[in-house]
mmCIF file of C-alpha atoms in Angstrom:
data_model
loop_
_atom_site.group_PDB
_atom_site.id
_atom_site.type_symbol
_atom_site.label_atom_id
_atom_site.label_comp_id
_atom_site.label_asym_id
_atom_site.label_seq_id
_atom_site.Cartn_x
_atom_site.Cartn_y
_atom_site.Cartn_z
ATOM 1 C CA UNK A 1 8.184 13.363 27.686
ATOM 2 C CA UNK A 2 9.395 15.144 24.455
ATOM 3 C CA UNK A 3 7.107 15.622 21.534
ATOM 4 C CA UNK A 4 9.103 13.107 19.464
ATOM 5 C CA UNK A 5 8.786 10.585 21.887
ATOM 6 C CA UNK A 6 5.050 10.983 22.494
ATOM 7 C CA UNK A 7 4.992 10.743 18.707
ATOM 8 C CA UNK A 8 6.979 7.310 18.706
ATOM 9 C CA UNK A 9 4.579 5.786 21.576
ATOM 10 C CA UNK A 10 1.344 7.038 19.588
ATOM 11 C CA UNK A 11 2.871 5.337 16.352
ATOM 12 C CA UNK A 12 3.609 1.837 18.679
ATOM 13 C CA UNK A 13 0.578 2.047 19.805
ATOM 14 C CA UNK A 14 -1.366 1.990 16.221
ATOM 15 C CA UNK A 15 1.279 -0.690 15.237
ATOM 16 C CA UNK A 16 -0.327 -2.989 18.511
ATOM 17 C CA UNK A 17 -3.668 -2.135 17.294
ATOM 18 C CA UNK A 18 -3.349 -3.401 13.880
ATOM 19 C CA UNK A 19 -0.733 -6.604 15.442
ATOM 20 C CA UNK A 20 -3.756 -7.570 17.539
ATOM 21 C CA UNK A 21 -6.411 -7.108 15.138
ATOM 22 C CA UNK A 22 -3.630 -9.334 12.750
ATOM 23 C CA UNK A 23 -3.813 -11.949 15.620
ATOM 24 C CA UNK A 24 -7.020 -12.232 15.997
ATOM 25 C CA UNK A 25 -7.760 -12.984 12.192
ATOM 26 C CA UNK A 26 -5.233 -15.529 11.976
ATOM 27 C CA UNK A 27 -4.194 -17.348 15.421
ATOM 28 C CA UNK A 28 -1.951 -19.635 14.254
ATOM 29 C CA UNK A 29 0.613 -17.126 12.293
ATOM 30 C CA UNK A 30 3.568 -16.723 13.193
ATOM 31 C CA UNK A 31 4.612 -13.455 15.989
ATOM 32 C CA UNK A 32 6.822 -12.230 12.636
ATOM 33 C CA UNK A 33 4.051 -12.766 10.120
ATOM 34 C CA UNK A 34 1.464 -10.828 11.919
ATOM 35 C CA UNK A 35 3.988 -7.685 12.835
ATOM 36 C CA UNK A 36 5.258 -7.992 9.100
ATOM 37 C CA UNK A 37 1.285 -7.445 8.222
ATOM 38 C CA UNK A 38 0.438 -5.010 10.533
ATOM 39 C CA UNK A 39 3.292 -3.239 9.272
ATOM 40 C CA UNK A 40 2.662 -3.509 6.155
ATOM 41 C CA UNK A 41 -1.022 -2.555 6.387
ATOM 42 C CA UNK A 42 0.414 0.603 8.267
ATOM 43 C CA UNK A 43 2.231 2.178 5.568
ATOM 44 C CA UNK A 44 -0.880 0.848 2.952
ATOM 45 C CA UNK A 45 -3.183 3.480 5.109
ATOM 46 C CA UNK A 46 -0.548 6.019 5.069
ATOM 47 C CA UNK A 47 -0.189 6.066 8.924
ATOM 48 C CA UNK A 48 3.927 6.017 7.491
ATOM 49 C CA UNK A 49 4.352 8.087 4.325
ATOM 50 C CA UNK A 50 7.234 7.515 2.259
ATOM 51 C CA UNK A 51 10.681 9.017 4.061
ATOM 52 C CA UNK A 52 9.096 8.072 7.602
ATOM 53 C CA UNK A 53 10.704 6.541 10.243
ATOM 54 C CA UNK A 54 9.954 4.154 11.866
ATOM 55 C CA UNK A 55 9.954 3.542 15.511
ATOM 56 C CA UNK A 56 13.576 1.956 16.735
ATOM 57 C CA UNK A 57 13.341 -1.980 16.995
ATOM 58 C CA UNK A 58 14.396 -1.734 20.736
ATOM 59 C CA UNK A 59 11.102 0.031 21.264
ATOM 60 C CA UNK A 60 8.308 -1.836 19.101
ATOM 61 C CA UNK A 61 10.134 -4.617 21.053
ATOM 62 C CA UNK A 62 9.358 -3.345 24.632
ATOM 63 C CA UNK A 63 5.732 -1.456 23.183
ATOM 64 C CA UNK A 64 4.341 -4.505 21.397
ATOM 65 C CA UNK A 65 5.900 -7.202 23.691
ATOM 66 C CA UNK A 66 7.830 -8.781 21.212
ATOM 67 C CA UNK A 67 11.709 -10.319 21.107
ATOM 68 C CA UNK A 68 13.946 -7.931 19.638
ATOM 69 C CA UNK A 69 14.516 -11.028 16.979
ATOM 70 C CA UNK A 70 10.730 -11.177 15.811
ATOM 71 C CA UNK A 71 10.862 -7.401 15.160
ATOM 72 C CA UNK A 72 14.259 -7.667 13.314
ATOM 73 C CA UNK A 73 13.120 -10.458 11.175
ATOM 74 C CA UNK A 74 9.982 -8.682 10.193
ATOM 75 C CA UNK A 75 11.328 -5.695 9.275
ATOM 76 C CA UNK A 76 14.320 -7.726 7.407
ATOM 77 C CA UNK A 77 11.120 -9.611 5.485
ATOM 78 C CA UNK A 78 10.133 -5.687 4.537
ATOM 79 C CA UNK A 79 13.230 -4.784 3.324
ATOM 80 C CA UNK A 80 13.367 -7.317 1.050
ATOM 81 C CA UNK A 81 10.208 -6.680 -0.515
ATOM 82 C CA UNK A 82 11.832 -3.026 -0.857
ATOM 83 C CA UNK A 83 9.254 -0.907 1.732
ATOM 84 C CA UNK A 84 11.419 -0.237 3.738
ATOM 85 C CA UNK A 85 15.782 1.258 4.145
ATOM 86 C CA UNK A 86 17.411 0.059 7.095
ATOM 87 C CA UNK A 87 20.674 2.497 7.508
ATOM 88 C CA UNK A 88 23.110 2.336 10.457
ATOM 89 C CA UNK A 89 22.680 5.503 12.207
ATOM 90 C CA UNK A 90 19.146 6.602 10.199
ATOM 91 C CA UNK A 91 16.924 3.605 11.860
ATOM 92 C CA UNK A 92 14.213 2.522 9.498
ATOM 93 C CA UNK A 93 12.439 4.603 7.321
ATOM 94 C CA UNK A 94 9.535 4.148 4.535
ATOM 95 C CA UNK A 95 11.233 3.600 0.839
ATOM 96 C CA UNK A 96 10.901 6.129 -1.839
ATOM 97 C CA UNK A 97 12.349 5.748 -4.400
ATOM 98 C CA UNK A 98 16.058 4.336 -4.011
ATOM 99 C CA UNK A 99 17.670 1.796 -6.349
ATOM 100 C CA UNK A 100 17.034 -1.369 -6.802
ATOM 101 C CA UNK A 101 19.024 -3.738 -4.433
ATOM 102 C CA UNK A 102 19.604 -7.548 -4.134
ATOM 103 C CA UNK A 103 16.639 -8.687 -3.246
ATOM 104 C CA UNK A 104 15.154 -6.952 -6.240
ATOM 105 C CA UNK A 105 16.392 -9.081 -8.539
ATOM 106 C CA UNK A 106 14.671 -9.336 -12.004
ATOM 107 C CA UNK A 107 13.173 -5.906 -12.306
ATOM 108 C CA UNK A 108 10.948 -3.313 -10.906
ATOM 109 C CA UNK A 109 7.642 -1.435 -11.704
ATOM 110 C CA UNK A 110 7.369 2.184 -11.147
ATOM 111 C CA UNK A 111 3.979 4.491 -11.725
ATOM 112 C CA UNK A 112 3.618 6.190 -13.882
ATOM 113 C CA UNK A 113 1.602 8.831 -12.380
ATOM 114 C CA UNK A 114 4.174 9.414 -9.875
ATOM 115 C CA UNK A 115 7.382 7.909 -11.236
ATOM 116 C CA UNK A 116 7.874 6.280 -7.727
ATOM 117 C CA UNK A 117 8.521 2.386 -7.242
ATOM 118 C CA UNK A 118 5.604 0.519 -6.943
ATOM 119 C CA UNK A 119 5.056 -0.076 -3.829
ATOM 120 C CA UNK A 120 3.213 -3.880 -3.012
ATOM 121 C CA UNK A 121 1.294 -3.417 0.407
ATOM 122 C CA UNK A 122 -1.602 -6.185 0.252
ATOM 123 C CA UNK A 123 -1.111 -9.904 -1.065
ATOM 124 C CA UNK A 124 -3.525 -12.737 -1.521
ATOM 125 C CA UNK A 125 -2.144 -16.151 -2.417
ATOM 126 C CA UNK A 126 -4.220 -19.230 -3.141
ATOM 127 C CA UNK A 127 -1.447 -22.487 -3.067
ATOM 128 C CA UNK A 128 -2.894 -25.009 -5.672
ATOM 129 C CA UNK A 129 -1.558 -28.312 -7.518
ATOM 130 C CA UNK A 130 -1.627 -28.919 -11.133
ATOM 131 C CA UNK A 131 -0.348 -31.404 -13.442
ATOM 132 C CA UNK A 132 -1.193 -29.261 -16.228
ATOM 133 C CA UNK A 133 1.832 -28.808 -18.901
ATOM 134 C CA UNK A 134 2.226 -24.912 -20.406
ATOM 135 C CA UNK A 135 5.049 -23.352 -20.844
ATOM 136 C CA UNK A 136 6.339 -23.634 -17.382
ATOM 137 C CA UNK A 137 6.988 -27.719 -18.588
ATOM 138 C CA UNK A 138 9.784 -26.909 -20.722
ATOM 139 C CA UNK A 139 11.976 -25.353 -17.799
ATOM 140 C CA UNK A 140 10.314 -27.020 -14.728
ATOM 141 C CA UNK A 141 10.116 -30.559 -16.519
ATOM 142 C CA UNK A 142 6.806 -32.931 -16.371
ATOM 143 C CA UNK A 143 4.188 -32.506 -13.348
ATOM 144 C CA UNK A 144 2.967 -31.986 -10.812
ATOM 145 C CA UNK A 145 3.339 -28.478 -10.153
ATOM 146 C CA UNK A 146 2.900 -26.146 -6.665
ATOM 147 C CA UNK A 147 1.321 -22.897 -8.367
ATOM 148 C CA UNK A 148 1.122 -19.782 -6.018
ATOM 149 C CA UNK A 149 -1.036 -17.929 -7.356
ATOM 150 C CA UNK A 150 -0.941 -14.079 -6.441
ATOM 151 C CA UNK A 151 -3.109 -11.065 -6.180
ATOM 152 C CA UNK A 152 -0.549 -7.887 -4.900
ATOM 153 C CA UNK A 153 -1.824 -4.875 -5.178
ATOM 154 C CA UNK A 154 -0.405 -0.727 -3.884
ATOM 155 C CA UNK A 155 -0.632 2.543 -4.289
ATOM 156 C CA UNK A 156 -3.875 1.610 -6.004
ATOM 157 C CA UNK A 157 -2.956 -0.775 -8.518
ATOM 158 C CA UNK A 158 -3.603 -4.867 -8.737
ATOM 159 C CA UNK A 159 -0.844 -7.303 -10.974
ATOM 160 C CA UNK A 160 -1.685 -10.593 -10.483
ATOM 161 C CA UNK A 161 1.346 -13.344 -10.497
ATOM 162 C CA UNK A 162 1.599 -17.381 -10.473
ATOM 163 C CA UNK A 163 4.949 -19.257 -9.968
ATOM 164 C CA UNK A 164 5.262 -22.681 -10.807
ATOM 165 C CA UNK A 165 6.937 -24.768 -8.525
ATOM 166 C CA UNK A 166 8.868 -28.373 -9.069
ATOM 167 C CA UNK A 167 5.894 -31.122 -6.771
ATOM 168 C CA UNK A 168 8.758 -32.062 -5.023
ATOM 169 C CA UNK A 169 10.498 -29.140 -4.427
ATOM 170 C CA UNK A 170 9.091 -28.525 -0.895
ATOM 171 C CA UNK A 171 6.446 -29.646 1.608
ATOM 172 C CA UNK A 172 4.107 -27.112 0.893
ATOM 173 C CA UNK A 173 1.293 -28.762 3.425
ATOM 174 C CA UNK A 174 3.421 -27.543 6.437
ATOM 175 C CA UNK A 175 3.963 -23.835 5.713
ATOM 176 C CA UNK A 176 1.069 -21.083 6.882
ATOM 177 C CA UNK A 177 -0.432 -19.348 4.157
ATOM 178 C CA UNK A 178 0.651 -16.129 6.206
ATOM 179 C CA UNK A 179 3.745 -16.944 5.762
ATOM 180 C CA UNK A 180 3.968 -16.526 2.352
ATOM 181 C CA UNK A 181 1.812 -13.227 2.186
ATOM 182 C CA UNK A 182 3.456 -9.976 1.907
ATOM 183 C CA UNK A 183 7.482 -11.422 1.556
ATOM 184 C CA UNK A 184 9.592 -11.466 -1.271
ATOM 185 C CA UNK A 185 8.633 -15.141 -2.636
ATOM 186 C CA UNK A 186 12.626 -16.115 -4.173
ATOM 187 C CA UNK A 187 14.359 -14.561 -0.719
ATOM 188 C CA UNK A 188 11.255 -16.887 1.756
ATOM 189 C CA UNK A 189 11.558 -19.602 -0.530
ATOM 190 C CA UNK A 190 15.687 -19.830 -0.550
ATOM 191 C CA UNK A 191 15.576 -19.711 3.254
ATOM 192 C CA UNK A 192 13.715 -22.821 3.357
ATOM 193 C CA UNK A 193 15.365 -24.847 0.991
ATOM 194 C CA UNK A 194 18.647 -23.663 2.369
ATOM 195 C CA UNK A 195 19.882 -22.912 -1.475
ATOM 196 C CA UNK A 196 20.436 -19.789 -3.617
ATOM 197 C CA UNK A 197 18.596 -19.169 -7.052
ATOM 198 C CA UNK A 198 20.400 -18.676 -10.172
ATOM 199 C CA UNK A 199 19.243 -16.232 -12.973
ATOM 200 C CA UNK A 200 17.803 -18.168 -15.775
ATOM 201 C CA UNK A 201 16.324 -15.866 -18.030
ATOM 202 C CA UNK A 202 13.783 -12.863 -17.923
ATOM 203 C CA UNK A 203 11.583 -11.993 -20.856
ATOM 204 C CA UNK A 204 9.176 -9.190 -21.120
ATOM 205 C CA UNK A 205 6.148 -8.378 -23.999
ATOM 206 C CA UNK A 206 2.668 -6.449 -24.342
ATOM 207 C CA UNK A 207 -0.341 -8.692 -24.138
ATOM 208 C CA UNK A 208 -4.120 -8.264 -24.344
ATOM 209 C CA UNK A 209 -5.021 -9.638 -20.734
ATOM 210 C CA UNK A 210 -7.536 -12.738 -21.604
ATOM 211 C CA UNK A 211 -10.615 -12.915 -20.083
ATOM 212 C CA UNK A 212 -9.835 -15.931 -17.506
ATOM 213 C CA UNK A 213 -6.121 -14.915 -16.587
ATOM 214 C CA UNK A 214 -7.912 -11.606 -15.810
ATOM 215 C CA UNK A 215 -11.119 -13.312 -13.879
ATOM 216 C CA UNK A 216 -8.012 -15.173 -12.095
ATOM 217 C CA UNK A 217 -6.374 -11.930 -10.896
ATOM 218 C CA UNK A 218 -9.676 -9.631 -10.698
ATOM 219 C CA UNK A 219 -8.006 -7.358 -13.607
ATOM 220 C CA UNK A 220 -9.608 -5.766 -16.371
ATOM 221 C CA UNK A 221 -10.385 -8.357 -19.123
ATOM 222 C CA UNK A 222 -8.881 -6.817 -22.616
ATOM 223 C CA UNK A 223 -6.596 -4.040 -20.754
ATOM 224 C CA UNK A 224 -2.832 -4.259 -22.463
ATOM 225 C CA UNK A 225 -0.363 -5.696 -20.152
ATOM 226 C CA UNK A 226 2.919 -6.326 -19.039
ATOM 227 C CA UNK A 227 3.657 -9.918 -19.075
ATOM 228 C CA UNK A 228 6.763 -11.172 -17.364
ATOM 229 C CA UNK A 229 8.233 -14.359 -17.504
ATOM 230 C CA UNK A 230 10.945 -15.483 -14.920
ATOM 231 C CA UNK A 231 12.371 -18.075 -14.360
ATOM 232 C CA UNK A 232 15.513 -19.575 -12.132
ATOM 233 C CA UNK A 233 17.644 -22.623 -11.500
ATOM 234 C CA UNK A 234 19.210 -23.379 -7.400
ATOM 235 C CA UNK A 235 22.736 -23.083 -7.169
ATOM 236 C CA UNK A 236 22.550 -27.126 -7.590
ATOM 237 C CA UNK A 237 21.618 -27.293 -11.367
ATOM 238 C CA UNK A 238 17.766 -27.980 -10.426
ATOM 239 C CA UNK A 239 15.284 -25.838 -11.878
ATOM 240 C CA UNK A 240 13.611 -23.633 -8.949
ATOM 241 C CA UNK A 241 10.432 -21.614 -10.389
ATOM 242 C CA UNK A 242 9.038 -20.474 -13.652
ATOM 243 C CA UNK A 243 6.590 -17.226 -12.742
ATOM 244 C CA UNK A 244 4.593 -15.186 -15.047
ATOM 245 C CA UNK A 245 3.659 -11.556 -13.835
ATOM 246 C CA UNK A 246 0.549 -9.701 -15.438
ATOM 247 C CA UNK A 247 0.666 -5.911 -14.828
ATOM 248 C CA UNK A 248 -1.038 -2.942 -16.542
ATOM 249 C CA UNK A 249 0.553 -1.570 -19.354
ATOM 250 C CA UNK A 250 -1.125 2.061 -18.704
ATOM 251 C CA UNK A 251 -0.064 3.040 -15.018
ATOM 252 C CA UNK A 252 3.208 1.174 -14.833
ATOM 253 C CA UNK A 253 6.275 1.375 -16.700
ATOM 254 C CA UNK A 254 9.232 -1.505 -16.517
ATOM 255 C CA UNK A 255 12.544 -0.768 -14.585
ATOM 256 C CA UNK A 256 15.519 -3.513 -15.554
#
């Protein structure tokens, strides 16, 4: 056996570690959701730096006993939160910094201290109901509300995000909360609906974080931050989501 192939089987066989440890939390996730958090846990610890490749899908197939689907749709969940580049005739590697594509869609963070793209690796989501108007009323209409309420955080720094969802949008009661950790929210959510979003509008300004947003999102009460608002219709007319993203203003900057 080469040395690059003994490499790939010791990398498969920390990736079946951390899938089995991912199973055993959470027994009823999905085969997909657990790889896609193993993964992603993976390249939080640095076991895969940025510019690493990945081991080919045929083989985390065969190593971690999986159908070649499960391990496509995983990584394809990856790639559209932008952690990984899948290139015909490169494999799969860890992003770096390459541009924004179409699943990043309103904007992007970079750090500052690096100048890299921020990089989200852990996500905690609470799913709640509200019938409480704010400025998400104007776009979304009159209550109730689905609010998925985020904590992301990578490469050492925590945003916190909420998006406001029509009550009758979806049955939220029947989806996993696993399944809505670590994916890009808009791409997940316009599979299951079976419709497209529509840019709405995208506005950006420097807060004060208040003390309960940041109590909400375990930030730093008083820091200055980033506050984006989002917010999208389907490709039918209806209004989709209003979100609001808190980030800190002093290790990010704001890509459009």
């Amino acid at each position: 056996m080469s040395t690059a192939e003994i490499a790939t089987v010791d990398l498969c066989e920390q990736i079946r570690i951390r899938l089995q440890d991912e199973r055993a939390r959470n027994p009823r996730e999905t085969k997909r959701s657990a790889l896609r958090l193993a993964l992603m846990s993976a390249i939080r610890d640095a076991v895969f730096k940025p510019g690493d490749r990945l081991p080919p899908e045929a083989e985390l197939a065969q190593r971690l006993q999986l159908a070649p689907g499960t391990v496509q749709s995983a990584l394809g969940q990856l790639q559209d939160l932008g952690l990984i580049i899948r290139r015909r005739g490169d494999g799969t590697r860890v992003a770096d910094a390459e541009p924004m594509g179409p699943s990043v869609w309103h904007f992007r963070f970079r750090v500052l201290s690096t100048q890299r793209p921020l990089r989200l690796t852990s996500a905690r989501i609470e799913v709640l109901r509200s019938n409480e108007t704010g400025p998400w009323t104007e776009h979304l209409g009159e209550g109730p509300y689905i609010v998925l309420r985020r904590r992301l955080s990578g490469d050492g720094i925590g945003i916190g995000a909420e998006m406001y969802l029509p009550g009758d949008l979806i049955n939220i009661d029947t989806i996993e909360l696993s399944e809505l950790e670590g994916v890009n929210l808009r791409v997940h959510l316009e599979a299951l609906l079976g419709q497209r979003a529509q840019r709405h509008s995208t506005q950006v300004a420097i807060k004060t974080l208040a003390p309960r947003r940041a109590a909400l999102f375990e930030m730093t009460p008083g820091a200055s931050v980033f506050h984006v608002t989002a917010r999208t219709n389907l490709n039918d007319g209806r209004p989709f989501y209003h979100q609001d993203i808190y980030a800190p203003g002093d290790q990010l900057t704001l890509e459009f």
